[in-house]
Amino acid sequence: MWSKVMKPDGIFAKLKNIYADDRGITGLETAIILIAFIVVAAVFAFTVMTTGLFSTEKAKTTAQAGIAEASSTFAPKGAIVAKGDGAATPTYVEKVFMQVTLATGATDASVDPKDLAFIYTDDNQRHSMKASTAATDSGIINSVTISKIVGTNPVTLLREGE
């Protein structure tokens, strides 16, 4: 009986041939494929994260530019006082006195009349003009005088805290 089992065409010989086939995937090949998948996934994740960070930074820059464009440079500080034309019954405002400071988030700004523009708006009209041409423009503002409250140096730049 054992002689039939041990023959070249016997059962053990057939079982031996089943496990002798080395055409399958080895552990080393599996590890190489796994590492390749990990590398590809890491590159893809890096690309997605970089694109997301770039988009976020671009959106932030665009939002800041929009805020800077839409915001005012100056804000009134304290009371705004209007002085009449000096008649017993004033018919127009001759002078307006106000202190200004930098608006929140604004950087240093020029207060030189050639760099300023004034916009006046009421229920009936809107008038915009440059401060340096106020004397020659036909409009509501006839002249602009800028005075520094403290110090004697000429006023050309308003800084934070002034």
Tab-separated table of N, CA and C in Angstrom:
chain	number	residue	atom	x	y	z
A	1	MET	N	0.817	-1.179	0.000
A	1	MET	CA	0.000	0.000	0.000
A	1	MET	C	0.869	1.253	0.000
A	2	TRP	N	1.879	1.305	0.802
A	2	TRP	CA	2.762	2.466	0.812
A	2	TRP	C	3.496	2.624	-0.510
A	3	SER	N	3.645	1.586	-1.146
A	3	SER	CA	4.347	1.689	-2.422
A	3	SER	C	3.523	2.455	-3.444
A	4	LYS	N	2.190	2.328	-3.379
A	4	LYS	CA	1.344	3.098	-4.287
A	4	LYS	C	1.371	4.581	-3.931
A	5	VAL	N	1.449	4.871	-2.665
A	5	VAL	CA	1.441	6.268	-2.221
A	5	VAL	C	2.734	6.964	-2.615
A	6	MET	N	3.844	6.312	-2.558
A	6	MET	CA	5.137	6.918	-2.819
A	6	MET	C	5.507	6.948	-4.297
A	7	LYS	N	4.740	6.372	-5.147
A	7	LYS	CA	5.043	6.361	-6.575
A	7	LYS	C	4.978	7.786	-7.120
A	8	PRO	N	5.650	8.038	-8.257
A	8	PRO	CA	5.627	9.380	-8.837
A	8	PRO	C	4.230	9.883	-9.172
A	9	ASP	N	3.302	9.013	-9.371
A	9	ASP	CA	1.937	9.457	-9.648
A	9	ASP	C	1.026	9.253	-8.441
A	10	GLY	N	1.623	9.026	-7.260
A	10	GLY	CA	0.863	8.779	-6.048
A	10	GLY	C	0.318	10.076	-5.427
A	11	ILE	N	-0.420	9.932	-4.323
A	11	ILE	CA	-1.076	11.055	-3.642
A	11	ILE	C	-0.052	12.028	-3.070
A	12	PHE	N	0.972	11.523	-2.386
A	12	PHE	CA	1.989	12.416	-1.802
A	12	PHE	C	2.724	13.211	-2.874
A	13	ALA	N	2.971	12.600	-3.969
A	13	ALA	CA	3.654	13.296	-5.068
A	13	ALA	C	2.786	14.430	-5.595
A	14	LYS	N	1.480	14.184	-5.678
A	14	LYS	CA	0.568	15.233	-6.148
A	14	LYS	C	0.484	16.376	-5.129
A	15	LEU	N	0.423	16.022	-3.842
A	15	LEU	CA	0.387	17.067	-2.813
A	15	LEU	C	1.690	17.854	-2.784
A	16	LYS	N	2.782	17.172	-3.002
A	16	LYS	CA	4.080	17.833	-3.022
A	16	LYS	C	4.145	18.848	-4.169
A	17	ASN	N	3.587	18.507	-5.295
A	17	ASN	CA	3.598	19.413	-6.445
A	17	ASN	C	2.706	20.652	-6.222
A	18	ILE	N	1.671	20.509	-5.411
A	18	ILE	CA	0.795	21.660	-5.132
A	18	ILE	C	1.580	22.764	-4.430
A	19	TYR	N	2.397	22.401	-3.460
A	19	TYR	CA	3.154	23.398	-2.697
A	19	TYR	C	4.488	23.766	-3.341
A	20	ALA	N	4.883	23.097	-4.373
A	20	ALA	CA	6.151	23.394	-5.041
A	20	ALA	C	6.017	24.547	-6.040
A	21	ASP	N	4.812	24.991	-6.340
A	21	ASP	CA	4.605	26.083	-7.306
A	21	ASP	C	5.000	27.401	-6.657
A	22	ASP	N	6.028	28.069	-7.193
A	22	ASP	CA	6.512	29.324	-6.603
A	22	ASP	C	6.104	30.548	-7.427
A	23	ARG	N	5.010	30.477	-8.140
A	23	ARG	CA	4.566	31.599	-8.956
A	23	ARG	C	3.718	32.596	-8.168
A	24	GLY	N	3.412	32.388	-6.945
A	24	GLY	CA	2.598	33.298	-6.142
A	24	GLY	C	3.380	34.525	-5.676
A	25	ILE	N	2.716	35.438	-4.948
A	25	ILE	CA	3.343	36.660	-4.438
A	25	ILE	C	4.022	36.351	-3.122
A	26	THR	N	5.259	36.765	-3.006
A	26	THR	CA	5.995	36.548	-1.760
A	26	THR	C	5.753	37.715	-0.811
A	27	GLY	N	6.223	37.575	0.394
A	27	GLY	CA	6.073	38.639	1.395
A	27	GLY	C	6.814	39.903	1.002
A	28	LEU	N	7.974	39.767	0.373
A	28	LEU	CA	8.756	40.930	-0.051
A	28	LEU	C	8.023	41.723	-1.127
A	29	GLU	N	7.427	41.014	-2.077
A	29	GLU	CA	6.668	41.694	-3.127
A	29	GLU	C	5.459	42.420	-2.541
A	30	THR	N	4.800	41.805	-1.587
A	30	THR	CA	3.659	42.437	-0.922
A	30	THR	C	4.094	43.700	-0.193
A	31	ALA	N	5.223	43.652	0.479
A	31	ALA	CA	5.731	44.825	1.196
A	31	ALA	C	6.061	45.957	0.225
A	32	ILE	N	6.648	45.630	-0.912
A	32	ILE	CA	6.977	46.659	-1.912
A	32	ILE	C	5.706	47.327	-2.433
A	33	ILE	N	4.684	46.542	-2.716
A	33	ILE	CA	3.412	47.103	-3.192
A	33	ILE	C	2.784	47.984	-2.119
A	34	LEU	N	2.820	47.533	-0.859
A	34	LEU	CA	2.270	48.322	0.242
A	34	LEU	C	3.001	49.658	0.382
A	35	ILE	N	4.320	49.638	0.299
A	35	ILE	CA	5.102	50.879	0.398
A	35	ILE	C	4.769	51.810	-0.768
A	36	ALA	N	4.598	51.254	-1.953
A	36	ALA	CA	4.236	52.080	-3.114
A	36	ALA	C	2.884	52.757	-2.898
A	37	PHE	N	1.909	52.029	-2.368
A	37	PHE	CA	0.602	52.622	-2.072
A	37	PHE	C	0.729	53.750	-1.046
A	38	ILE	N	1.531	53.538	-0.027
A	38	ILE	CA	1.719	54.559	1.010
A	38	ILE	C	2.369	55.809	0.428
A	39	VAL	N	3.376	55.639	-0.421
A	39	VAL	CA	4.049	56.793	-1.038
A	39	VAL	C	3.078	57.570	-1.923
A	40	VAL	N	2.304	56.876	-2.733
A	40	VAL	CA	1.330	57.543	-3.604
A	40	VAL	C	0.289	58.281	-2.765
A	41	ALA	N	-0.190	57.671	-1.695
A	41	ALA	CA	-1.171	58.328	-0.824
A	41	ALA	C	-0.574	59.562	-0.159
A	42	ALA	N	0.681	59.494	0.257
A	42	ALA	CA	1.331	60.648	0.891
A	42	ALA	C	1.488	61.797	-0.095
A	43	VAL	N	1.885	61.500	-1.320
A	43	VAL	CA	2.025	62.547	-2.345
A	43	VAL	C	0.666	63.173	-2.640
A	44	PHE	N	-0.363	62.361	-2.756
A	44	PHE	CA	-1.707	62.878	-3.005
A	44	PHE	C	-2.175	63.757	-1.845
A	45	ALA	N	-1.960	63.311	-0.622
A	45	ALA	CA	-2.363	64.100	0.554
A	45	ALA	C	-1.607	65.423	0.599
A	46	PHE	N	-0.319	65.401	0.309
A	46	PHE	CA	0.474	66.636	0.291
A	46	PHE	C	-0.064	67.602	-0.761
A	47	THR	N	-0.401	67.089	-1.937
A	47	THR	CA	-0.940	67.931	-3.008
A	47	THR	C	-2.268	68.558	-2.593
A	48	VAL	N	-3.144	67.773	-2.014
A	48	VAL	CA	-4.447	68.287	-1.580
A	48	VAL	C	-4.275	69.336	-0.488
A	49	MET	N	-3.404	69.076	0.484
A	49	MET	CA	-3.190	70.041	1.570
A	49	MET	C	-2.566	71.332	1.046
A	50	THR	N	-1.603	71.232	0.142
A	50	THR	CA	-0.970	72.422	-0.419
A	50	THR	C	-1.987	73.261	-1.181
A	51	THR	N	-2.828	72.606	-1.957
A	51	THR	CA	-3.865	73.322	-2.696
A	51	THR	C	-4.829	74.007	-1.734
A	52	GLY	N	-5.215	73.330	-0.675
A	52	GLY	CA	-6.116	73.930	0.317
A	52	GLY	C	-5.491	75.122	1.011
A	53	LEU	N	-4.225	75.001	1.402
A	53	LEU	CA	-3.543	76.121	2.058
A	53	LEU	C	-3.383	77.300	1.107
A	54	PHE	N	-3.068	77.031	-0.152
A	54	PHE	CA	-2.934	78.103	-1.140
A	54	PHE	C	-4.264	78.819	-1.331
A	55	SER	N	-5.354	78.052	-1.436
A	55	SER	CA	-6.678	78.651	-1.609
A	55	SER	C	-7.058	79.497	-0.403
A	56	THR	N	-6.773	79.011	0.783
A	56	THR	CA	-7.081	79.758	2.002
A	56	THR	C	-6.301	81.061	2.056
A	57	GLU	N	-5.020	81.015	1.729
A	57	GLU	CA	-4.183	82.220	1.742
A	57	GLU	C	-4.661	83.227	0.696
A	58	LYS	N	-5.050	82.744	-0.475
A	58	LYS	CA	-5.540	83.628	-1.533
A	58	LYS	C	-6.852	84.284	-1.101
A	59	ALA	N	-7.731	83.525	-0.467
A	59	ALA	CA	-9.001	84.079	0.010
A	59	ALA	C	-8.758	85.127	1.088
A	60	LYS	N	-7.802	84.869	1.973
A	60	LYS	CA	-7.473	85.829	3.028
A	60	LYS	C	-6.943	87.129	2.421
A	61	THR	N	-6.054	87.025	1.448
A	61	THR	CA	-5.497	88.205	0.792
A	61	THR	C	-6.590	89.003	0.093
A	62	THR	N	-7.491	88.312	-0.579
A	62	THR	CA	-8.586	88.982	-1.275
A	62	THR	C	-9.509	89.688	-0.289
A	63	ALA	N	-9.826	89.034	0.817
A	63	ALA	CA	-10.693	89.651	1.828
A	63	ALA	C	-10.035	90.884	2.439
A	64	GLN	N	-8.742	90.804	2.749
A	64	GLN	CA	-8.045	91.955	3.316
A	64	GLN	C	-7.985	93.113	2.329
A	65	ALA	N	-7.773	92.817	1.058
A	65	ALA	CA	-7.745	93.875	0.044
A	65	ALA	C	-9.113	94.534	-0.074
A	66	GLY	N	-10.164	93.744	-0.005
A	66	GLY	CA	-11.514	94.299	-0.070
A	66	GLY	C	-11.835	95.172	1.127
A	67	ILE	N	-11.430	94.742	2.302
A	67	ILE	CA	-11.659	95.541	3.511
A	67	ILE	C	-10.878	96.845	3.438
A	68	ALA	N	-9.625	96.778	2.993
A	68	ALA	CA	-8.812	97.991	2.877
A	68	ALA	C	-9.408	98.952	1.859
A	69	GLU	N	-9.968	98.424	0.773
A	69	GLU	CA	-10.550	99.276	-0.266
A	69	GLU	C	-11.836	99.936	0.220
A	70	ALA	N	-12.624	99.201	0.982
A	70	ALA	CA	-13.933	99.699	1.387
A	70	ALA	C	-13.909	100.502	2.681
A	71	SER	N	-12.844	100.413	3.437
A	71	SER	CA	-12.830	101.083	4.732
A	71	SER	C	-12.336	102.517	4.615
A	72	SER	N	-12.642	103.278	5.617
A	72	SER	CA	-12.201	104.665	5.685
A	72	SER	C	-10.839	104.717	6.355
A	73	THR	N	-10.066	105.724	5.993
A	73	THR	CA	-8.753	105.885	6.602
A	73	THR	C	-8.857	106.636	7.920
A	74	PHE	N	-9.717	107.638	7.964
A	74	PHE	CA	-9.844	108.487	9.151
A	74	PHE	C	-11.202	108.299	9.812
A	75	ALA	N	-11.234	108.568	11.106
A	75	ALA	CA	-12.481	108.554	11.865
A	75	ALA	C	-12.492	109.793	12.753
A	76	PRO	N	-13.658	110.406	12.936
A	76	PRO	CA	-13.703	111.572	13.824
A	76	PRO	C	-13.409	111.165	15.265
A	77	LYS	N	-12.726	112.050	15.974
A	77	LYS	CA	-12.387	111.791	17.376
A	77	LYS	C	-12.955	112.952	18.184
A	78	GLY	N	-13.879	112.659	19.046
A	78	GLY	CA	-14.476	113.720	19.857
A	78	GLY	C	-15.597	114.427	19.112
A	79	ALA	N	-15.848	115.671	19.529
A	79	ALA	CA	-16.971	116.437	18.992
A	79	ALA	C	-16.638	117.034	17.630
A	80	ILE	N	-17.675	117.218	16.825
A	80	ILE	CA	-17.570	117.949	15.563
A	80	ILE	C	-18.363	119.235	15.763
A	81	VAL	N	-17.682	120.370	15.610
A	81	VAL	CA	-18.288	121.667	15.898
A	81	VAL	C	-18.403	122.455	14.600
A	82	ALA	N	-19.592	123.002	14.339
A	82	ALA	CA	-19.815	123.836	13.160
A	82	ALA	C	-20.009	125.279	13.613
A	83	LYS	N	-19.352	126.217	12.911
A	83	LYS	CA	-19.472	127.638	13.231
A	83	LYS	C	-20.221	128.321	12.092
A	84	GLY	N	-21.219	129.138	12.452
A	84	GLY	CA	-22.029	129.839	11.456
A	84	GLY	C	-21.286	130.992	10.813
A	85	ASP	N	-21.959	131.672	9.889
A	85	ASP	CA	-21.340	132.748	9.113
A	85	ASP	C	-21.164	134.055	9.883
A	86	GLY	N	-21.562	134.122	11.103
A	86	GLY	CA	-21.352	135.319	11.915
A	86	GLY	C	-22.539	136.270	11.925
A	87	ALA	N	-23.545	136.030	11.135
A	87	ALA	CA	-24.735	136.887	11.124
A	87	ALA	C	-25.565	136.593	12.374
A	88	ALA	N	-26.480	137.519	12.684
A	88	ALA	CA	-27.349	137.321	13.845
A	88	ALA	C	-28.123	136.012	13.708
A	89	THR	N	-28.576	135.745	12.521
A	89	THR	CA	-29.215	134.469	12.224
A	89	THR	C	-28.385	133.803	11.123
A	90	PRO	N	-27.485	132.900	11.497
A	90	PRO	CA	-26.588	132.298	10.498
A	90	PRO	C	-27.363	131.590	9.384
A	91	THR	N	-26.889	131.774	8.150
A	91	THR	CA	-27.543	131.143	7.000
A	91	THR	C	-26.728	129.988	6.433
A	92	TYR	N	-25.473	129.906	6.801
A	92	TYR	CA	-24.650	128.799	6.324
A	92	TYR	C	-23.555	128.506	7.339
A	93	VAL	N	-22.951	127.371	7.201
A	93	VAL	CA	-21.846	126.972	8.071
A	93	VAL	C	-20.566	127.498	7.455
A	94	GLU	N	-19.829	128.262	8.249
A	94	GLU	CA	-18.587	128.839	7.745
A	94	GLU	C	-17.393	127.920	8.014
A	95	LYS	N	-17.360	127.320	9.179
A	95	LYS	CA	-16.237	126.457	9.536
A	95	LYS	C	-16.743	125.225	10.274
A	96	VAL	N	-16.044	124.144	10.058
A	96	VAL	CA	-16.306	122.907	10.791
A	96	VAL	C	-14.996	122.504	11.445
A	97	PHE	N	-15.028	122.310	12.749
A	97	PHE	CA	-13.843	121.903	13.506
A	97	PHE	C	-14.022	120.455	13.935
A	98	MET	N	-12.997	119.660	13.702
A	98	MET	CA	-13.051	118.269	14.163
A	98	MET	C	-11.645	117.723	14.305
A	99	GLN	N	-11.529	116.801	15.209
A	99	GLN	CA	-10.283	116.058	15.345
A	99	GLN	C	-10.485	114.717	14.655
A	100	VAL	N	-9.449	114.271	13.975
A	100	VAL	CA	-9.538	112.965	13.323
A	100	VAL	C	-8.433	112.062	13.844
A	101	THR	N	-8.700	110.795	13.796
A	101	THR	CA	-7.724	109.777	14.156
A	101	THR	C	-7.779	108.696	13.089
A	102	LEU	N	-6.818	107.810	13.098
A	102	LEU	CA	-6.847	106.712	12.137
A	102	LEU	C	-7.990	105.767	12.469
A	103	ALA	N	-8.665	105.302	11.447
A	103	ALA	CA	-9.727	104.322	11.645
A	103	ALA	C	-9.106	102.993	12.072
A	104	THR	N	-9.909	102.161	12.668
A	104	THR	CA	-9.424	100.862	13.120
A	104	THR	C	-8.868	100.068	11.948
A	105	GLY	N	-7.657	99.580	12.113
A	105	GLY	CA	-7.028	98.775	11.077
A	105	GLY	C	-6.306	99.566	10.001
A	106	ALA	N	-6.399	100.893	10.029
A	106	ALA	CA	-5.731	101.711	9.017
A	106	ALA	C	-4.263	101.896	9.382
A	107	THR	N	-3.436	102.026	8.370
A	107	THR	CA	-2.018	102.287	8.597
A	107	THR	C	-1.779	103.789	8.531
A	108	ASP	N	-0.537	104.219	8.737
A	108	ASP	CA	-0.209	105.642	8.679
A	108	ASP	C	-0.775	106.252	7.399
A	109	ALA	N	-1.325	107.463	7.511
A	109	ALA	CA	-1.973	108.092	6.359
A	109	ALA	C	-1.557	109.550	6.253
A	110	SER	N	-1.429	110.005	5.029
A	110	SER	CA	-1.050	111.388	4.771
A	110	SER	C	-2.227	112.313	5.053
A	111	VAL	N	-1.947	113.445	5.698
A	111	VAL	CA	-2.958	114.479	5.902
A	111	VAL	C	-2.564	115.746	5.146
A	112	ASP	N	-1.712	115.602	4.169
A	112	ASP	CA	-1.342	116.710	3.301
A	112	ASP	C	-2.556	117.025	2.419
A	113	PRO	N	-2.969	118.307	2.308
A	113	PRO	CA	-4.175	118.628	1.530
A	113	PRO	C	-4.176	118.078	0.102
A	114	LYS	N	-3.012	117.951	-0.516
A	114	LYS	CA	-2.996	117.432	-1.890
A	114	LYS	C	-3.346	115.944	-1.950
A	115	ASP	N	-3.299	115.256	-0.819
A	115	ASP	CA	-3.609	113.828	-0.779
A	115	ASP	C	-5.004	113.528	-0.248
A	116	LEU	N	-5.726	114.536	0.221
A	116	LEU	CA	-7.030	114.315	0.848
A	116	LEU	C	-8.176	114.571	-0.121
A	117	ALA	N	-9.254	113.861	0.086
A	117	ALA	CA	-10.499	114.103	-0.643
A	117	ALA	C	-11.619	114.146	0.390
A	118	PHE	N	-12.563	115.059	0.200
A	118	PHE	CA	-13.690	115.200	1.118
A	118	PHE	C	-14.978	114.886	0.377
A	119	ILE	N	-15.858	114.194	1.063
A	119	ILE	CA	-17.158	113.870	0.491
A	119	ILE	C	-18.217	114.390	1.450
A	120	TYR	N	-19.105	115.211	0.940
A	120	TYR	CA	-20.204	115.749	1.729
A	120	TYR	C	-21.493	115.158	1.174
A	121	THR	N	-22.347	114.674	2.066
A	121	THR	CA	-23.618	114.100	1.637
A	121	THR	C	-24.713	114.573	2.582
A	122	ASP	N	-25.814	115.029	2.013
A	122	ASP	CA	-27.006	115.296	2.816
A	122	ASP	C	-28.207	114.729	2.059
A	123	ASP	N	-29.418	115.090	2.483
A	123	ASP	CA	-30.606	114.511	1.855
A	123	ASP	C	-30.756	114.899	0.390
A	124	ASN	N	-30.188	116.038	-0.007
A	124	ASN	CA	-30.426	116.549	-1.350
A	124	ASN	C	-29.239	116.441	-2.299
A	125	GLN	N	-28.054	116.239	-1.782
A	125	GLN	CA	-26.893	116.285	-2.666
A	125	GLN	C	-25.737	115.459	-2.133
A	126	ARG	N	-24.815	115.221	-3.039
A	126	ARG	CA	-23.561	114.549	-2.685
A	126	ARG	C	-22.472	115.273	-3.443
A	127	HIS	N	-21.449	115.699	-2.733
A	127	HIS	CA	-20.371	116.448	-3.364
A	127	HIS	C	-19.042	115.854	-2.930
A	128	SER	N	-18.171	115.623	-3.900
A	128	SER	CA	-16.855	115.067	-3.621
A	128	SER	C	-15.811	115.964	-4.249
A	129	MET	N	-14.742	116.230	-3.516
A	129	MET	CA	-13.701	117.109	-4.045
A	129	MET	C	-12.369	116.808	-3.394
A	130	LYS	N	-11.304	117.214	-4.057
A	130	LYS	CA	-9.965	117.104	-3.476
A	130	LYS	C	-9.720	118.339	-2.618
A	131	ALA	N	-9.057	118.170	-1.504
A	131	ALA	CA	-8.806	119.281	-0.583
A	131	ALA	C	-7.907	120.335	-1.206
A	132	SER	N	-6.969	119.938	-2.054
A	132	SER	CA	-6.024	120.906	-2.625
A	132	SER	C	-6.674	121.827	-3.648
A	133	THR	N	-7.831	121.437	-4.210
A	133	THR	CA	-8.507	122.286	-5.195
A	133	THR	C	-9.793	122.882	-4.646
A	134	ALA	N	-9.955	122.882	-3.336
A	134	ALA	CA	-11.200	123.352	-2.724
A	134	ALA	C	-11.489	124.806	-3.056
A	135	ALA	N	-10.476	125.653	-3.127
A	135	ALA	CA	-10.700	127.082	-3.378
A	135	ALA	C	-11.198	127.334	-4.793
A	136	THR	N	-10.872	126.483	-5.747
A	136	THR	CA	-11.284	126.709	-7.135
A	136	THR	C	-12.484	125.876	-7.545
A	137	ASP	N	-12.804	124.828	-6.808
A	137	ASP	CA	-13.977	124.010	-7.134
A	137	ASP	C	-15.241	124.740	-6.716
A	138	SER	N	-16.289	124.593	-7.530
A	138	SER	CA	-17.572	125.136	-7.088
A	138	SER	C	-18.243	124.038	-6.280
A	139	GLY	N	-18.496	124.307	-5.052
A	139	GLY	CA	-19.082	123.283	-4.195
A	139	GLY	C	-19.303	123.809	-2.802
A	140	ILE	N	-19.467	122.931	-1.899
A	140	ILE	CA	-19.816	123.278	-0.537
A	140	ILE	C	-18.591	123.680	0.266
A	141	ILE	N	-17.488	122.976	0.080
A	141	ILE	CA	-16.274	123.260	0.843
A	141	ILE	C	-15.451	124.278	0.063
A	142	ASN	N	-15.150	125.424	0.678
A	142	ASN	CA	-14.387	126.467	-0.006
A	142	ASN	C	-12.901	126.409	0.305
A	143	SER	N	-12.534	125.932	1.472
A	143	SER	CA	-11.116	125.817	1.795
A	143	SER	C	-10.938	124.770	2.887
A	144	VAL	N	-9.724	124.249	2.941
A	144	VAL	CA	-9.389	123.245	3.948
A	144	VAL	C	-8.135	123.710	4.656
A	145	THR	N	-8.202	123.794	5.976
A	145	THR	CA	-7.038	124.146	6.780
A	145	THR	C	-6.808	123.013	7.767
A	146	ILE	N	-5.590	122.516	7.773
A	146	ILE	CA	-5.253	121.432	8.697
A	146	ILE	C	-4.305	121.993	9.740
A	147	SER	N	-4.681	121.861	11.002
A	147	SER	CA	-3.871	122.385	12.102
A	147	SER	C	-3.473	121.248	13.022
A	148	LYS	N	-2.239	121.302	13.457
A	148	LYS	CA	-1.758	120.321	14.417
A	148	LYS	C	-2.002	120.880	15.810
A	149	ILE	N	-2.573	120.086	16.686
A	149	ILE	CA	-2.908	120.559	18.026
A	149	ILE	C	-1.669	120.663	18.894
A	150	VAL	N	-0.774	119.685	18.809
A	150	VAL	CA	0.417	119.662	19.647
A	150	VAL	C	1.639	119.715	18.739
A	151	GLY	N	2.595	120.567	19.070
A	151	GLY	CA	3.833	120.645	18.296
A	151	GLY	C	3.764	121.693	17.204
A	152	THR	N	4.939	122.000	16.652
A	152	THR	CA	5.003	123.044	15.628
A	152	THR	C	5.420	122.509	14.265
A	153	ASN	N	5.786	121.258	14.183
A	153	ASN	CA	6.182	120.698	12.891
A	153	ASN	C	4.984	120.654	11.950
A	154	PRO	N	5.216	120.817	10.651
A	154	PRO	CA	4.093	120.750	9.711
A	154	PRO	C	3.436	119.367	9.726
A	155	VAL	N	2.142	119.354	9.506
A	155	VAL	CA	1.379	118.113	9.541
A	155	VAL	C	1.394	117.492	8.144
A	156	THR	N	1.937	116.305	8.020
A	156	THR	CA	1.878	115.605	6.736
A	156	THR	C	1.506	114.142	6.893
A	157	LEU	N	1.654	113.605	8.095
A	157	LEU	CA	1.387	112.184	8.284
A	157	LEU	C	0.700	111.957	9.623
A	158	LEU	N	-0.397	111.245	9.583
A	158	LEU	CA	-1.114	110.888	10.807
A	158	LEU	C	-0.773	109.441	11.127
A	159	ARG	N	-0.246	109.231	12.333
A	159	ARG	CA	0.170	107.888	12.745
A	159	ARG	C	-0.801	107.345	13.784
A	160	GLU	N	-0.699	106.057	14.018
A	160	GLU	CA	-1.567	105.421	15.004
A	160	GLU	C	-1.355	106.064	16.369
A	161	GLY	N	-2.447	106.390	17.047
A	161	GLY	CA	-2.378	106.998	18.368
A	161	GLY	C	-2.383	108.515	18.341
A	162	GLU	N	-2.295	109.127	17.172
A	162	GLU	CA	-2.302	110.599	17.091
A	162	GLU	C	-3.707	111.112	16.868
